[in-house]
PDB file of C-alpha atoms in Angstrom:
ATOM      1  CA  MET D   1      -4.655  28.441 -27.123  1.00 47.00           C
ATOM      2  CA  LYS D   2      -2.508  30.254 -25.006  1.00 47.00           C
ATOM      3  CA  ASN D   3       1.302  28.602 -24.168  1.00 47.00           C
ATOM      4  CA  ASP D   4       1.808  26.983 -20.645  1.00 46.00           C
ATOM      5  CA  LYS D   5       5.095  27.686 -18.977  1.00 50.00           C
ATOM      6  CA  LYS D   6       5.497  23.987 -17.357  1.00 53.00           C
ATOM      7  CA  GLY D   7       4.504  22.616 -21.136  1.00 47.00           C
ATOM      8  CA  PRO D   8       1.285  20.740 -21.755  1.00 51.00           C
ATOM      9  CA  GLN D   9      -0.158  18.385 -19.652  1.00 74.00           C
ATOM     10  CA  TYR D  10      -2.692  17.090 -22.275  1.00 86.00           C
ATOM     11  CA  ARG D  11      -3.032  16.358 -26.072  1.00 90.00           C
ATOM     12  CA  VAL D  12      -4.617  19.280 -27.617  1.00 93.00           C
ATOM     13  CA  ASN D  13      -5.978  20.287 -30.461  1.00 92.00           C
ATOM     14  CA  GLU D  14      -4.042  19.242 -34.146  1.00 91.00           C
ATOM     15  CA  GLN D  15      -1.742  17.012 -31.483  1.00 91.00           C
ATOM     16  CA  ILE D  16      -5.210  14.771 -31.356  1.00 92.00           C
ATOM     17  CA  ARG D  17      -4.637  12.042 -34.140  1.00 90.00           C
ATOM     18  CA  VAL D  18      -7.061   9.089 -33.757  1.00 92.00           C
ATOM     19  CA  ARG D  19      -9.811   9.044 -36.224  1.00 93.00           C
ATOM     20  CA  GLU D  20     -12.572   9.845 -33.818  1.00 94.00           C
ATOM     21  CA  VAL D  21     -13.030  10.717 -29.778  1.00 94.00           C
ATOM     22  CA  ARG D  22     -15.418  10.779 -27.185  1.00 94.00           C
ATOM     23  CA  ILE D  23     -17.025  14.910 -26.627  1.00 92.00           C
ATOM     24  CA  VAL D  24     -18.188  15.469 -23.308  1.00 91.00           C
ATOM     25  CA  GLY D  25     -19.679  17.974 -21.299  1.00 85.00           C
ATOM     26  CA  ASP D  26     -22.679  19.334 -19.561  1.00 79.00           C
ATOM     27  CA  ASN D  27     -25.331  18.044 -22.245  1.00 79.00           C
ATOM     28  CA  GLY D  28     -23.909  14.023 -22.003  1.00 81.00           C
ATOM     29  CA  ASN D  29     -21.438  13.113 -24.433  1.00 87.00           C
ATOM     30  CA  THR D  30     -21.196  12.121 -28.173  1.00 89.00           C
ATOM     31  CA  VAL D  31     -18.960   9.688 -30.287  1.00 92.00           C
ATOM     32  CA  MET D  32     -17.527  12.246 -33.803  1.00 93.00           C
ATOM     33  CA  PRO D  33     -14.384  12.076 -36.213  1.00 95.00           C
ATOM     34  CA  THR D  34     -11.466  14.260 -34.412  1.00 93.00           C
ATOM     35  CA  ARG D  35     -11.604  16.554 -37.538  1.00 94.00           C
ATOM     36  CA  GLN D  36     -15.115  17.772 -36.458  1.00 93.00           C
ATOM     37  CA  ALA D  37     -14.455  17.892 -33.318  1.00 93.00           C
ATOM     38  CA  LEU D  38     -11.215  20.761 -34.159  1.00 95.00           C
ATOM     39  CA  ASP D  39     -13.802  22.089 -36.077  1.00 94.00           C
ATOM     40  CA  ILE D  40     -16.525  22.672 -33.554  1.00 93.00           C
ATOM     41  CA  ALA D  41     -13.553  24.317 -31.122  1.00 93.00           C
ATOM     42  CA  ARG D  42     -12.476  26.451 -33.724  1.00 94.00           C
ATOM     43  CA  GLN D  43     -15.700  28.285 -34.256  1.00 94.00           C
ATOM     44  CA  GLN D  44     -15.630  28.670 -30.441  1.00 93.00           C
ATOM     45  CA  GLY D  45     -13.150  29.804 -29.962  1.00 93.00           C
ATOM     46  CA  VAL D  46     -11.735  27.471 -27.786  1.00 94.00           C
ATOM     47  CA  ASP D  47      -9.107  23.947 -27.782  1.00 93.00           C
ATOM     48  CA  LEU D  48      -9.994  20.187 -28.535  1.00 92.00           C
ATOM     49  CA  VAL D  49      -8.231  18.752 -24.930  1.00 92.00           C
ATOM     50  CA  GLU D  50      -7.924  15.088 -24.575  1.00 93.00           C
ATOM     51  CA  ILE D  51      -8.025  14.402 -20.889  1.00 89.00           C
ATOM     52  CA  SER D  52      -8.661  10.500 -21.518  1.00 89.00           C
ATOM     53  CA  PRO D  53      -6.352   9.195 -24.032  1.00 89.00           C
ATOM     54  CA  ASN D  54      -6.804   5.160 -23.157  1.00 88.00           C
ATOM     55  CA  ALA D  55     -10.178   5.177 -23.361  1.00 88.00           C
ATOM     56  CA  ASN D  56     -11.690   3.843 -26.864  1.00 89.00           C
ATOM     57  CA  PRO D  57     -12.569   6.097 -28.569  1.00 91.00           C
ATOM     58  CA  PRO D  58     -10.320   9.085 -26.408  1.00 92.00           C
ATOM     59  CA  VAL D  59     -12.444  11.437 -24.548  1.00 93.00           C
ATOM     60  CA  CYS D  60     -12.341  15.020 -25.226  1.00 94.00           C
ATOM     61  CA  ARG D  61     -13.400  18.244 -23.740  1.00 92.00           C
ATOM     62  CA  ILE D  62     -14.126  21.419 -26.331  1.00 93.00           C
ATOM     63  CA  ILE D  63     -12.973  24.291 -23.530  1.00 91.00           C
ATOM     64  CA  ASP D  64     -10.272  26.896 -23.499  1.00 92.00           C
ATOM     65  CA  TYR D  65      -7.150  24.836 -22.535  1.00 90.00           C
ATOM     66  CA  SER D  66      -5.859  27.583 -19.712  1.00 90.00           C
ATOM     67  CA  LYS D  67      -9.678  27.217 -18.392  1.00 90.00           C
ATOM     68  CA  PHE D  68      -9.284  23.869 -18.845  1.00 89.00           C
ATOM     69  CA  LEU D  69      -5.585  23.817 -16.473  1.00 89.00           C
ATOM     70  CA  TYR D  70      -7.025  26.056 -13.843  1.00 89.00           C
ATOM     71  CA  GLN D  71      -9.807  23.852 -13.055  1.00 88.00           C
ATOM     72  CA  GLN D  72      -7.303  21.204 -12.860  1.00 87.00           C
ATOM     73  CA  LYS D  73      -4.942  22.828 -10.396  1.00 89.00           C
ATOM     74  CA  LYS D  74      -8.099  24.127  -8.454  1.00 89.00           C
ATOM     75  CA  ARG D  75      -9.465  20.449  -7.907  1.00 86.00           C
ATOM     76  CA  ALA D  76      -5.757  19.162  -7.456  1.00 84.00           C
ATOM     77  CA  LYS D  77      -5.827  21.992  -4.415  1.00 83.00           C
ATOM     78  CA  GLU D  78      -9.577  21.227  -2.951  1.00 80.00           C
ATOM     79  CA  LEU D  79      -8.615  17.781  -2.495  1.00 78.00           C
ATOM     80  CA  LYS D  80      -5.616  18.454  -1.276  1.00 75.00           C
ATOM     81  CA  GLN D  81      -6.816  21.142   1.335  1.00 68.00           C
ATOM     82  CA  LYS D  82     -10.145  18.348   2.167  1.00 65.00           C
ATOM     83  CA  GLN D  83      -6.871  15.967   3.270  1.00 65.00           C
ATOM     84  CA  VAL D  84      -6.363  15.228   7.339  1.00 57.00           C
ATOM     85  CA  LYS D  85      -2.925  16.800   8.032  1.00 66.00           C
ATOM     86  CA  GLN D  86      -1.338  13.927  10.222  1.00 71.00           C
ATOM     87  CA  GLU D  87       1.055  14.772  12.663  1.00 83.00           C
ATOM     88  CA  VAL D  88       2.962  12.619  15.233  1.00 88.00           C
ATOM     89  CA  LYS D  89       1.757  13.765  19.532  1.00 91.00           C
ATOM     90  CA  GLU D  90       4.128  12.676  21.775  1.00 92.00           C
ATOM     91  CA  ILE D  91       3.227  11.655  25.515  1.00 92.00           C
ATOM     92  CA  ARG D  92       6.006  11.244  27.864  1.00 92.00           C
ATOM     93  CA  PHE D  93       5.844   9.108  31.038  1.00 91.00           C
ATOM     94  CA  GLY D  94       8.141   8.341  34.155  1.00 85.00           C
ATOM     95  CA  PRO D  95       8.658   4.326  35.197  1.00 80.00           C
ATOM     96  CA  GLN D  96       6.102   5.117  37.972  1.00 82.00           C
ATOM     97  CA  THR D  97       4.248   7.758  36.704  1.00 86.00           C
ATOM     98  CA  ASP D  98       0.530   7.735  39.473  1.00 89.00           C
ATOM     99  CA  ASP D  99      -2.494   7.464  38.292  1.00 90.00           C
ATOM    100  CA  HIS D 100      -3.411  10.642  37.950  1.00 91.00           C
ATOM    101  CA  ASP D 101      -0.705  11.510  35.429  1.00 91.00           C
ATOM    102  CA  TYR D 102      -1.558   8.381  34.064  1.00 92.00           C
ATOM    103  CA  ASN D 103      -5.394   9.480  33.355  1.00 93.00           C
ATOM    104  CA  PHE D 104      -4.489  13.392  32.154  1.00 92.00           C
ATOM    105  CA  LYS D 105      -2.210  11.774  29.550  1.00 92.00           C
ATOM    106  CA  LEU D 106      -4.015   8.993  28.084  1.00 93.00           C
ATOM    107  CA  LYS D 107      -6.791  11.783  27.748  1.00 93.00           C
ATOM    108  CA  HIS D 108      -4.663  13.846  25.777  1.00 92.00           C
ATOM    109  CA  ALA D 109      -3.639  10.462  24.008  1.00 93.00           C
ATOM    110  CA  LYS D 110      -7.419  10.112  23.152  1.00 93.00           C
ATOM    111  CA  GLU D 111      -8.232  13.585  21.751  1.00 92.00           C
ATOM    112  CA  PHE D 112      -4.742  13.274  19.636  1.00 91.00           C
ATOM    113  CA  LEU D 113      -5.853   9.849  18.173  1.00 91.00           C
ATOM    114  CA  SER D 114      -9.695  11.186  17.062  1.00 89.00           C
ATOM    115  CA  GLU D 115      -7.954  14.466  15.370  1.00 86.00           C
ATOM    116  CA  GLY D 116      -5.958  11.967  13.085  1.00 86.00           C
ATOM    117  CA  ASN D 117      -2.650  12.314  14.343  1.00 90.00           C
ATOM    118  CA  LYS D 118       0.053   9.483  15.480  1.00 91.00           C
ATOM    119  CA  VAL D 119       1.164   9.206  18.593  1.00 93.00           C
ATOM    120  CA  ARG D 120       4.522   8.469  20.260  1.00 93.00           C
ATOM    121  CA  ALA D 121       4.338   7.251  23.671  1.00 93.00           C
ATOM    122  CA  TYR D 122       7.791   6.721  25.964  1.00 92.00           C
ATOM    123  CA  VAL D 123       9.135   6.219  29.083  1.00 90.00           C
ATOM    124  CA  PHE D 124      12.134   8.558  30.102  1.00 88.00           C
ATOM    125  CA  PHE D 125      14.323   6.085  32.564  1.00 86.00           C
ATOM    126  CA  ARG D 126      16.410   8.640  34.764  1.00 81.00           C
ATOM    127  CA  GLY D 127      19.780   7.077  36.459  1.00 77.00           C
ATOM    128  CA  ARG D 128      19.271   3.700  38.132  1.00 75.00           C
ATOM    129  CA  SER D 129      15.158   3.719  37.345  1.00 70.00           C
ATOM    130  CA  ILE D 130      16.597   1.547  33.977  1.00 71.00           C
ATOM    131  CA  LEU D 131      16.307  -1.162  36.357  1.00 73.00           C
ATOM    132  CA  PHE D 132      12.052  -0.934  35.995  1.00 70.00           C
ATOM    133  CA  LYS D 133      12.314  -1.166  32.173  1.00 79.00           C
ATOM    134  CA  GLU D 134      10.040  -4.088  32.879  1.00 84.00           C
ATOM    135  CA  GLN D 135       7.580  -1.673  34.771  1.00 86.00           C
ATOM    136  CA  GLY D 136       8.029   0.729  31.865  1.00 85.00           C
ATOM    137  CA  GLU D 137       7.328  -1.662  29.401  1.00 88.00           C
ATOM    138  CA  VAL D 138       3.522  -2.376  31.546  1.00 89.00           C
ATOM    139  CA  LEU D 139       2.973   0.585  31.614  1.00 89.00           C
ATOM    140  CA  LEU D 140       3.190   1.085  27.774  1.00 91.00           C
ATOM    141  CA  LEU D 141       1.037  -2.045  27.048  1.00 91.00           C
ATOM    142  CA  ARG D 142      -1.449  -0.785  29.563  1.00 91.00           C
ATOM    143  CA  PHE D 143      -1.592   2.612  27.477  1.00 92.00           C
ATOM    144  CA  ALA D 144      -1.933   0.696  24.065  1.00 91.00           C
ATOM    145  CA  ASN D 145      -4.521  -1.485  25.583  1.00 92.00           C
ATOM    146  CA  ASP D 146      -6.789   1.681  26.784  1.00 92.00           C
ATOM    147  CA  LEU D 147      -6.597   3.270  23.999  1.00 92.00           C
ATOM    148  CA  GLU D 148      -7.964   0.127  21.574  1.00 90.00           C
ATOM    149  CA  GLU D 149     -10.683   2.147  20.761  1.00 91.00           C
ATOM    150  CA  TYR D 150      -8.874   4.560  19.332  1.00 92.00           C
ATOM    151  CA  GLY D 151      -6.264   3.714  18.063  1.00 90.00           C
ATOM    152  CA  LYS D 152      -3.680   0.555  16.512  1.00 90.00           C
ATOM    153  CA  VAL D 153      -0.062  -0.678  17.643  1.00 90.00           C
ATOM    154  CA  GLU D 154       2.882   0.312  15.116  1.00 88.00           C
ATOM    155  CA  SER D 155       5.479  -1.169  17.029  1.00 83.00           C
ATOM    156  CA  MET D 156       5.404  -3.001  20.181  1.00 84.00           C
ATOM    157  CA  PRO D 157       7.488  -1.069  23.088  1.00 88.00           C
ATOM    158  CA  SER D 158      11.111  -0.885  22.565  1.00 87.00           C
ATOM    159  CA  LEU D 159      13.748   0.047  24.440  1.00 86.00           C
ATOM    160  CA  GLU D 160      16.265   2.577  22.558  1.00 86.00           C
ATOM    161  CA  GLY D 161      19.121   3.934  25.067  1.00 84.00           C
ATOM    162  CA  LYS D 162      16.973   5.548  28.018  1.00 85.00           C
ATOM    163  CA  LYS D 163      13.812   5.636  26.373  1.00 88.00           C
ATOM    164  CA  MET D 164      11.053   2.778  25.795  1.00 89.00           C
ATOM    165  CA  PHE D 165       8.861   4.162  22.777  1.00 92.00           C
ATOM    166  CA  LEU D 166       5.611   2.833  21.695  1.00 92.00           C
ATOM    167  CA  TYR D 167       3.710   4.299  18.289  1.00 93.00           C
ATOM    168  CA  LEU D 168      -0.193   3.943  17.489  1.00 92.00           C
ATOM    169  CA  SER D 169      -1.493   5.375  14.749  1.00 91.00           C
ATOM    170  CA  PRO D 170      -5.344   6.515  15.023  1.00 91.00           C
ATOM    171  CA  LYS D 171      -7.734   3.955  13.441  1.00 85.00           C
ATOM    172  CA  LYS D 172      -9.872   5.713  10.388  1.00 70.00           C
ATOM    173  CA  THR D 173     -13.894   5.584  12.571  1.00 52.00           C
ATOM    174  CA  ALA D 174     -12.034   7.251  15.047  1.00 42.00           C
ATOM    175  CA  ILE D 175     -10.903  10.491  13.098  1.00 44.00           C
ATOM    176  CA  VAL D 176     -13.459  13.778  13.733  1.00 48.00           C
ATOM    177  CA  LYS D 177     -13.435  16.797  11.439  1.00 49.00           C
ATOM    178  CA  LYS D 178     -12.819  19.972  13.171  1.00 54.00           C
ATOM    179  CA  SER D 179     -12.862  23.497  11.871  1.00 56.00           C
ATOM    180  CA  GLN D 180      -9.744  25.376  11.231  1.00 61.00           C
ATOM    181  CA  GLN D 181     -10.646  28.053  14.649  1.00 66.00           C
ATOM    182  CA  LYS D 182     -11.335  24.768  16.524  1.00 68.00           C
ATOM    183  CA  ARG D 183      -8.137  23.024  16.148  1.00 67.00           C
ATOM    184  CA  ASP D 184      -6.019  26.376  16.154  1.00 72.00           C
ATOM    185  CA  ASN D 185      -7.998  26.981  19.981  1.00 76.00           C
ATOM    186  CA  GLU D 186      -7.450  23.496  20.926  1.00 77.00           C
ATOM    187  CA  ARG D 187      -3.618  23.862  20.324  1.00 75.00           C
ATOM    188  CA  ARG D 188      -3.211  26.678  22.162  1.00 78.00           C
ATOM    189  CA  GLU D 189      -4.927  25.241  25.264  1.00 81.00           C
ATOM    190  CA  ALA D 190      -2.548  21.932  24.659  1.00 78.00           C
ATOM    191  CA  GLU D 191       0.607  24.381  24.115  1.00 78.00           C
ATOM    192  CA  ALA D 192      -0.538  26.287  27.351  1.00 78.00           C
ATOM    193  CA  ARG D 193      -1.314  22.925  29.147  1.00 78.00           C
ATOM    194  CA  GLU D 194       2.250  21.685  27.578  1.00 75.00           C
ATOM    195  CA  ALA D 195       4.171  24.395  28.875  1.00 75.00           C
ATOM    196  CA  GLU D 196       2.787  24.144  32.463  1.00 74.00           C
ATOM    197  CA  ARG D 197       3.290  21.065  32.406  1.00 70.00           C
ATOM    198  CA  LYS D 198       7.051  21.364  31.768  1.00 69.00           C
ATOM    199  CA  LEU D 199       7.468  24.483  34.503  1.00 69.00           C
ATOM    200  CA  ARG D 200       6.325  22.024  37.077  1.00 67.00           C
ATOM    201  CA  GLU D 201       8.729  18.985  36.324  1.00 62.00           C
ATOM    202  CA  GLU D 202      11.715  21.732  35.848  1.00 61.00           C
ATOM    203  CA  THR D 203      11.003  23.381  39.417  1.00 56.00           C
ATOM    204  CA  THR D 204      11.083  19.515  40.718  1.00 52.00           C
ATOM    205  CA  ALA D 205      13.239  17.838  38.505  1.00 51.00           C
ATOM    206  CA  ASP D 206      17.045  18.811  39.593  1.00 53.00           C
ATOM    207  CA  ASP D 207      15.260  18.568  43.602  1.00 52.00           C
ATOM    208  CA  LEU D 208      14.357  15.261  42.664  1.00 48.00           C
ATOM    209  CA  ALA D 209      17.396  13.645  40.224  1.00 52.00           C
ATOM    210  CA  GLU D 210      19.573  13.086  43.783  1.00 50.00           C
ATOM    211  CA  ALA D 211      16.936  11.594  45.555  1.00 47.00           C
ATOM    212  CA  ASP D 212      16.154   9.010  42.507  1.00 52.00           C
ATOM    213  CA  ASP D 213      19.321   7.317  43.362  1.00 51.00           C
ATOM    214  CA  MET D 214      19.715   7.474  47.145  1.00 48.00           C
ATOM    215  CA  PRO D 215      18.328   4.919  49.532  1.00 48.00           C
ATOM    216  CA  ALA D 216      14.264   4.430  50.021  1.00 47.00           C
ATOM    217  CA  ASN D 217      15.040   6.464  53.347  1.00 48.00           C
ATOM    218  CA  GLY D 218      15.275   9.614  52.468  1.00 46.00           C
ATOM    219  CA  GLY D 219      19.114   9.583  51.449  1.00 48.00           C
ATOM    220  CA  LEU D 220      20.606  13.354  52.336  1.00 45.00           C
ATOM    221  CA  PHE D 221      17.115  14.540  52.876  1.00 44.00           C
ATOM    222  CA  ALA D 222      17.415  12.542  56.121  1.00 49.00           C
ATOM    223  CA  ASN D 223      20.595  14.515  57.247  1.00 50.00           C
ATOM    224  CA  ILE D 224      18.500  18.145  57.338  1.00 47.00           C
ATOM    225  CA  LYS D 225      15.820  19.155  59.248  1.00 50.00           C
ATOM    226  CA  GLY D 226      12.547  18.314  58.113  1.00 53.00           C
ATOM    227  CA  GLY D 227      13.977  16.380  55.524  1.00 54.00           C
ATOM    228  CA  ASP D 228      11.673  13.487  55.209  1.00 60.00           C
ATOM    229  CA  GLU D 229       8.745  15.971  54.756  1.00 63.00           C
ATOM    230  CA  LEU D 230      10.427  18.174  52.014  1.00 54.00           C
ATOM    231  CA  LEU D 231      11.423  15.055  50.396  1.00 55.00           C
ATOM    232  CA  LYS D 232       7.459  13.814  50.470  1.00 62.00           C
ATOM    233  CA  LYS D 233       6.165  16.951  49.554  1.00 58.00           C
ATOM    234  CA  LEU D 234       8.814  17.187  46.504  1.00 56.00           C
ATOM    235  CA  LYS D 235       7.394  13.727  45.239  1.00 57.00           C
ATOM    236  CA  GLU D 236       3.604  14.444  45.614  1.00 61.00           C
ATOM    237  CA  GLU D 237       4.249  17.609  43.797  1.00 56.00           C
ATOM    238  CA  SER D 238       5.959  15.909  40.816  1.00 53.00           C
TER     239      SER D 238
END
């Protein structure tokens, strides 16, 4: 028996001090005196390893201890790989998100939940738009309702500073296993779409920031030639 650097995880050979044990293997299982099991292990040049000490009698295997530990580590690694890696995906809204943008983000939320990820949706209130917090809450509740088949609500919409959050977790029946290659391709596509979205927001955010705080008639834009048309165009592009 080779010494394990981390110390034995199971009782082995003379450490097993019960009168009899149950030996399990490819050919079934047999109850025999512990001394006899030790003799068989020595004859085969391997070890007697106790794998279930609480059974009556304790269950053992006749196997090379190093090989047994390797099998245990390999099995644990395989189980870990089979587990679905869960991430938290963010979905951002404005208090007056239009239907086109809403449906676009709803589609992505369905994909995230179907893949077993959580979704953190939030409405960001900029400047005086905090006055529309009730409208933001209605939007998030609508979002949760439209995702009822894919996820369940972990917490109702709550305001934290300038953001109102809604947390959703996937339903087990909605989880779809995908190949690593497919997940990588979808991740790259999602990152490209997110980069495009951020670029669009950054392009118009500075221009619209002042407009959000201006009167409905266009504010400063009304004082320049073609200001109304420019403001309308910027809002449509956002």
